[in-house]
Tab-separated table of C-alpha atoms in Angstrom:
chain	number	residue	atom	x	y	z
A	1	MET	CA	0.000	0.000	0.000
A	2	ASN	CA	1.454	3.384	-0.953
A	3	ASP	CA	1.574	6.433	1.292
A	4	ILE	CA	-1.417	8.097	-0.405
A	5	SER	CA	-3.600	5.040	0.252
A	6	ARG	CA	-2.402	4.891	3.868
A	7	LEU	CA	-3.239	8.552	4.392
A	8	ALA	CA	-6.740	8.172	2.972
A	9	GLN	CA	-7.362	5.097	5.120
A	10	VAL	CA	-6.256	6.702	8.362
A	11	ARG	CA	-7.786	10.135	7.821
A	12	ALA	CA	-11.222	8.529	7.651
A	13	ARG	CA	-11.034	7.279	11.242
A	14	LEU	CA	-8.763	9.572	13.233
A	15	GLU	CA	-9.102	12.982	14.784
A	16	LEU	CA	-6.360	15.198	16.173
A	17	PRO	CA	-6.469	16.371	19.793
A	18	LEU	CA	-7.484	19.922	20.544
A	19	ALA	CA	-5.417	22.631	22.158
A	20	ARG	CA	-6.858	22.984	25.650
A	21	ARG	CA	-7.471	26.259	27.409
A	22	ALA	CA	-4.638	27.771	29.371
A	23	ALA	CA	-5.363	30.680	31.711
A	24	GLY	CA	-8.136	32.891	30.394
A	25	MET	CA	-9.994	32.728	27.109
A	26	LEU	CA	-8.334	31.840	23.834
A	27	GLU	CA	-8.656	33.941	20.738
A	28	GLY	CA	-9.900	32.506	17.488
A	29	ARG	CA	-11.813	29.590	19.024
A	30	HIS	CA	-15.381	28.828	17.987
A	31	ARG	CA	-17.941	26.130	18.496
A	32	SER	CA	-18.390	23.551	15.799
A	33	LEU	CA	-21.740	22.198	14.688
A	34	LEU	CA	-20.240	18.734	15.138
A	35	LYS	CA	-20.051	16.823	18.372
A	36	GLY	CA	-16.689	15.404	19.378
A	37	HIS	CA	-13.866	15.309	21.902
A	38	GLY	CA	-13.756	18.960	22.836
A	39	GLN	CA	-13.392	20.331	26.335
A	40	ASP	CA	-16.808	21.920	26.934
A	41	PHE	CA	-19.326	19.406	28.286
A	42	ASP	CA	-22.579	19.383	26.337
A	43	ASP	CA	-24.861	16.555	27.491
A	44	LEU	CA	-25.296	12.864	28.247
A	45	SER	CA	-26.506	10.510	25.553
A	46	LEU	CA	-27.290	6.837	25.062
A	47	TYR	CA	-24.358	4.807	23.793
A	48	SER	CA	-24.578	3.872	20.110
A	49	PRO	CA	-22.459	1.362	18.167
A	50	GLY	CA	-19.340	3.176	16.947
A	51	ASP	CA	-19.145	5.597	19.868
A	52	ASP	CA	-15.835	5.734	21.729
A	53	VAL	CA	-15.929	3.431	24.761
A	54	GLY	CA	-13.657	5.927	26.487
A	55	ASP	CA	-16.575	8.393	26.570
A	56	VAL	CA	-18.770	6.115	28.686
A	57	ASP	CA	-19.869	7.743	31.950
A	58	TRP	CA	-19.706	4.679	34.158
A	59	LYS	CA	-21.449	6.221	37.173
A	60	ALA	CA	-24.368	7.464	35.074
A	61	SER	CA	-24.499	4.107	33.292
A	62	ALA	CA	-24.650	2.257	36.614
A	63	ARG	CA	-27.513	4.467	37.832
A	64	ALA	CA	-29.468	4.124	34.595
A	65	GLY	CA	-28.699	0.473	33.993
A	66	ILE	CA	-27.771	1.191	30.360
A	67	PRO	CA	-24.583	2.567	28.727
A	68	ILE	CA	-24.454	6.373	28.835
A	69	ILE	CA	-21.765	8.490	27.159
A	70	ARG	CA	-20.638	12.064	27.677
A	71	ARG	CA	-20.738	14.396	24.706
A	72	PHE	CA	-18.659	17.531	24.316
A	73	VAL	CA	-18.769	20.531	22.042
A	74	ARG	CA	-15.850	20.274	19.681
A	75	GLN	CA	-13.666	23.339	19.144
A	76	SER	CA	-12.044	24.157	15.819
A	77	ASN	CA	-10.137	26.892	13.995
A	78	LEU	CA	-6.764	26.115	15.551
A	79	ASN	CA	-3.200	26.155	14.305
A	80	LEU	CA	-1.158	23.004	13.826
A	81	VAL	CA	2.572	23.772	13.810
A	82	LEU	CA	4.952	21.170	12.362
A	83	VAL	CA	8.363	21.529	14.035
A	84	VAL	CA	10.639	19.428	11.850
A	85	ASP	CA	14.211	18.227	12.402
A	86	THR	CA	16.009	18.397	9.017
A	87	GLY	CA	19.478	17.292	10.172
A	88	ARG	CA	21.381	14.666	8.190
A	89	ASN	CA	20.417	12.088	10.824
A	90	MET	CA	16.989	12.035	9.169
A	91	ALA	CA	18.487	10.764	5.885
A	92	ALA	CA	19.595	7.470	7.447
A	93	LEU	CA	17.620	4.226	7.451
A	94	ALA	CA	14.681	3.654	9.768
A	95	ALA	CA	14.320	0.446	11.748
A	96	GLY	CA	11.720	-0.840	9.277
A	97	GLY	CA	14.036	-0.507	6.278
A	98	GLN	CA	12.629	2.723	4.813
A	99	GLU	CA	14.588	5.941	4.818
A	100	LYS	CA	13.826	7.866	7.968
A	101	SER	CA	12.937	10.868	5.832
A	102	GLU	CA	10.117	8.900	4.146
A	103	VAL	CA	8.614	7.975	7.496
A	104	ALA	CA	8.999	11.541	8.769
A	105	VAL	CA	7.266	13.032	5.719
A	106	PHE	CA	4.481	10.463	6.023
A	107	MET	CA	3.885	11.380	9.682
A	108	ALA	CA	3.963	15.093	8.880
A	109	SER	CA	1.519	14.528	6.010
A	110	LEU	CA	-0.787	12.505	8.228
A	111	VAL	CA	-1.177	15.145	10.927
A	112	ALA	CA	-1.237	18.023	8.424
A	113	TYR	CA	-4.085	16.552	6.391
A	114	LEU	CA	-6.023	15.626	9.517
A	115	ALA	CA	-5.753	19.241	10.646
A	116	ARG	CA	-6.754	20.549	7.216
A	117	ASP	CA	-9.731	18.181	7.073
A	118	ARG	CA	-11.231	19.701	10.228
A	119	GLY	CA	-10.629	23.274	9.072
A	120	ASP	CA	-7.480	24.085	11.022
A	121	ARG	CA	-4.522	25.949	9.571
A	122	VAL	CA	-1.091	24.352	9.261
A	123	ALA	CA	2.241	26.105	9.795
A	124	MET	CA	5.799	24.826	9.681
A	125	VAL	CA	9.205	25.476	11.203
A	126	ALA	CA	11.957	23.200	9.870
A	127	GLY	CA	15.615	23.439	10.699
A	128	ASP	CA	19.007	22.066	11.649
A	129	ALA	CA	22.400	23.487	12.642
A	130	GLU	CA	22.570	25.811	9.618
A	131	ARG	CA	19.092	26.155	8.097
A	132	LEU	CA	15.719	27.469	9.252
A	133	ILE	CA	12.589	27.475	7.121
A	134	GLN	CA	9.290	28.896	8.326
A	135	ARG	CA	5.868	28.889	6.676
A	136	PRO	CA	2.905	30.795	8.132
A	137	PRO	CA	-0.419	29.102	8.989
A	138	ARG	CA	-2.352	28.202	5.850
A	139	SER	CA	-5.387	26.036	5.133
A	140	SER	CA	-5.332	25.481	1.356
A	141	THR	CA	-4.347	22.127	-0.123
A	142	GLN	CA	-1.855	23.836	-2.432
A	143	GLU	CA	-0.047	25.503	0.470
A	144	LEU	CA	-0.068	22.266	2.434
A	145	GLU	CA	1.472	20.291	-0.433
A	146	LEU	CA	4.116	22.983	-0.917
A	147	MET	CA	4.990	22.810	2.763
A	148	LEU	CA	5.365	19.023	2.702
A	149	HIS	CA	7.423	19.232	-0.500
A	150	MET	CA	9.764	21.704	1.218
A	151	ILE	CA	10.207	19.334	4.153
A	152	ALA	CA	11.015	16.409	1.855
A	153	GLY	CA	13.528	18.542	-0.042
A	154	CYS	CA	15.485	19.311	3.117
A	155	TYR	CA	16.448	15.703	3.817
A	156	ASP	CA	19.860	14.769	2.457
A	157	ILE	CA	22.820	12.703	3.598
A	158	ASP	CA	25.014	15.795	3.147
A	159	ALA	CA	22.696	18.094	5.125
A	160	PRO	CA	23.994	19.929	8.209
A	161	PRO	CA	23.845	18.099	11.548
A	162	SER	CA	20.733	18.232	13.663
A	163	ASP	CA	20.151	21.101	16.078
A	164	LEU	CA	16.599	20.763	17.341
A	165	ASN	CA	16.983	23.796	19.609
A	166	ARG	CA	16.881	26.128	16.593
A	167	PRO	CA	13.444	25.147	15.202
A	168	LEU	CA	12.070	24.793	18.741
A	169	GLU	CA	13.174	28.310	19.656
A	170	ARG	CA	11.843	29.741	16.393
A	171	ALA	CA	8.486	28.035	16.964
A	172	MET	CA	8.291	29.429	20.500
A	173	ASN	CA	9.001	32.980	19.334
A	174	ALA	CA	6.947	32.898	16.129
A	175	PHE	CA	3.695	31.407	17.412
A	176	GLN	CA	2.154	33.175	20.380
A	177	ARG	CA	-1.375	31.873	19.989
A	178	ARG	CA	-1.967	28.521	21.657
A	179	SER	CA	-1.528	25.790	19.043
A	180	LEU	CA	-1.012	22.083	18.600
A	181	MET	CA	2.709	21.552	17.974
A	182	MET	CA	3.952	18.314	16.451
A	183	ILE	CA	7.729	17.800	16.693
A	184	VAL	CA	9.014	15.467	13.966
A	185	THR	CA	12.469	14.058	14.686
A	186	ASP	CA	14.206	10.735	15.373
A	187	GLU	CA	14.303	8.479	18.426
A	188	ALA	CA	17.494	10.043	19.831
A	189	ARG	CA	15.681	13.328	20.394
A	190	PRO	CA	14.589	15.367	22.277
A	191	GLU	CA	17.785	15.408	24.334
A	192	PRO	CA	18.351	16.903	27.812
A	193	GLY	CA	19.587	20.096	26.157
A	194	HIS	CA	16.135	20.588	24.633
A	195	GLU	CA	14.205	20.303	27.891
A	196	ARG	CA	14.147	24.026	28.741
A	197	LEU	CA	12.545	24.938	25.405
A	198	LEU	CA	10.125	22.043	25.636
A	199	ARG	CA	9.040	23.239	29.073
A	200	GLN	CA	8.394	26.728	27.742
A	201	LEU	CA	6.498	25.414	24.724
A	202	ARG	CA	4.401	23.119	26.903
A	203	VAL	CA	3.191	26.030	29.028
A	204	ARG	CA	1.667	27.727	25.990
A	205	HIS	CA	0.902	24.924	23.547
A	206	GLU	CA	-0.182	21.315	23.213
A	207	VAL	CA	3.056	19.495	22.291
A	208	MET	CA	3.508	15.990	20.881
A	209	VAL	CA	6.618	14.232	19.550
A	210	LEU	CA	6.595	12.023	16.442
A	211	ALA	CA	9.911	10.166	16.240
A	212	VAL	CA	11.407	7.720	13.729
A	213	ALA	CA	13.343	4.708	15.004
A	214	ASP	CA	16.915	4.243	13.788
A	215	ALA	CA	17.977	1.096	11.956
A	216	SER	CA	20.613	-0.858	13.859
A	217	ALA	CA	23.785	-1.643	11.949
A	218	LEU	CA	24.153	-4.666	14.217
A	219	THR	CA	20.964	-6.363	13.029
A	220	LEU	CA	21.241	-5.837	9.276
A	221	THR	CA	21.340	-8.973	7.151
A	222	GLY	CA	24.889	-10.059	6.494
A	223	GLY	CA	26.349	-11.817	3.467
A	224	PRO	CA	29.380	-11.998	1.214
A	225	THR	CA	28.363	-8.823	-0.661
A	226	HIS	CA	27.444	-6.923	2.469
A	227	LYS	CA	29.051	-3.469	2.607
A	228	PRO	CA	30.277	-1.570	5.664
A	229	VAL	CA	27.630	0.530	7.405
A	230	ARG	CA	28.324	4.199	8.056
A	231	ASP	CA	26.935	6.362	10.834
A	232	VAL	CA	25.718	9.564	9.165
A	233	ASP	CA	26.284	11.657	12.292
A	234	ALA	CA	29.631	10.386	13.541
A	235	ASP	CA	30.939	9.189	10.155
A	236	LEU	CA	32.023	5.918	11.750
A	237	GLN	CA	31.990	2.674	9.753
A	238	LEU	CA	31.117	-0.783	11.005
A	239	PRO	CA	32.761	-3.568	8.950
A	240	PRO	CA	30.528	-6.463	7.823
A	241	TYR	CA	32.258	-9.104	9.945
A	242	LEU	CA	31.180	-7.280	13.127
A	243	GLN	CA	27.549	-6.744	12.179
A	244	GLN	CA	26.366	-10.222	13.181
A	245	ARG	CA	28.280	-10.547	16.464
A	246	ARG	CA	25.672	-11.443	19.072
A	247	ALA	CA	27.532	-9.814	21.936
A	248	LEU	CA	27.644	-6.542	20.016
A	249	GLN	CA	23.986	-6.864	19.097
A	250	HIS	CA	23.080	-7.321	22.751
A	251	SER	CA	25.160	-4.302	23.773
A	252	GLY	CA	23.633	-2.258	20.962
A	253	ASP	CA	20.104	-3.179	22.041
A	254	GLN	CA	20.891	-2.108	25.583
A	255	VAL	CA	22.153	1.269	24.387
A	256	VAL	CA	19.026	1.806	22.281
A	257	GLN	CA	16.707	0.898	25.147
A	258	ALA	CA	18.580	3.163	27.561
A	259	ARG	CA	18.381	6.041	25.102
A	260	ARG	CA	14.664	5.532	24.535
A	261	HIS	CA	14.129	5.433	28.298
A	262	LEU	CA	15.920	8.764	28.744
A	263	VAL	CA	13.809	10.385	26.020
A	264	ALA	CA	10.606	8.923	27.473
A	265	GLU	CA	11.488	10.202	30.952
A	266	LEU	CA	12.227	13.674	29.581
A	267	LEU	CA	8.833	13.791	27.851
A	268	ARG	CA	7.092	12.429	30.947
A	269	ARG	CA	8.579	15.197	33.100
A	270	GLN	CA	7.177	17.784	30.720
A	271	GLN	CA	3.824	15.976	30.371
A	272	ILE	CA	4.360	15.550	26.634
A	273	GLN	CA	3.079	12.507	24.773
A	274	GLY	CA	5.329	10.934	22.149
A	275	MET	CA	5.632	7.977	19.790
A	276	VAL	CA	8.399	6.112	17.964
A	277	ALA	CA	7.685	4.513	14.565
A	278	ASP	CA	9.771	1.947	12.684
A	279	SER	CA	8.043	2.549	9.324
A	280	SER	CA	5.081	4.288	7.693
A	281	ASP	CA	2.830	1.311	8.436
A	282	HIS	CA	3.998	1.184	12.047
A	283	ALA	CA	3.444	4.939	12.330
A	284	ILE	CA	-0.296	4.432	11.864
A	285	THR	CA	-0.711	2.087	14.829
A	286	GLN	CA	1.620	4.182	16.964
A	287	PHE	CA	-0.255	7.363	16.076
A	288	ILE	CA	-3.594	5.802	17.026
A	289	ASP	CA	-2.094	4.819	20.385
A	290	LEU	CA	-0.620	8.301	20.803
A	291	LEU	CA	-3.984	9.998	20.277
A	292	GLY	CA	-5.566	7.658	22.789
A	293	ARG	CA	-2.945	8.455	25.419
A	294	GLN	CA	-3.250	12.176	24.746
A	295	ARG	CA	-7.020	12.011	25.136
A	296	ARG	CA	-6.833	10.084	28.410
A	297	ALA	CA	-4.212	12.466	29.802
A	298	HIS	CA	-6.680	15.353	29.625
A	299	ARG	CA	-9.552	13.668	31.406
């Protein structure tokens, strides 16, 4: 299944979270004619097949003896801001065998089209150690496709190294109105050096992290024609005869798990939900899980 088919399939059954109120009233918010997972309680209703089980009001259901769900007024007219890491690390292979850039563009496309479908505007800040690209909030399909094309064009093995602080800082300074910010990077980030900016962003915005898992050079298929594997960041090479050593594989797995734990703990401290995807297909299931966790976190 190609990426276009995947997008169409997922867009039909997913909905992005909403930026919740901070202190005071938000500008630019309005009530939608649709019912959904907003924050303003509307009424109780009988459960119908297809309704989200997570909306069941168990106390009301127990009193009535039948399933009762809570309905909310859905809010719209928000900004989605894609904060994209364009460092050369994103041109390496993902754990599922695709290029990490392909998975990153797919995830960015997924959330951007979901936002566009509900009438929200999409903005972008993309950058690395040397480049910064910013696009203002737009809602047209043409502008959205241009934005995604610009992101895809930034990924290259010869690109500058990653510096996630630069797009994070630009996003913080450029977007004052409360928005939904999706950070697209790889599994090694955010790092401890990014925590201050994440904390500041989290105060003002809804923040989520969409990360791509790195392929391990120690688990690639070996063979007589196997070539050395190069680390795009450190420019180190691993010769083929080492790639299938079980002791090295075990050590490598431990390093990966420790790194993922550190990133997860950083996000937990800042109350930010995140996901790690091995491939475009895996991104769909991980994104569904991410939205579920984000929804439960605000109840």
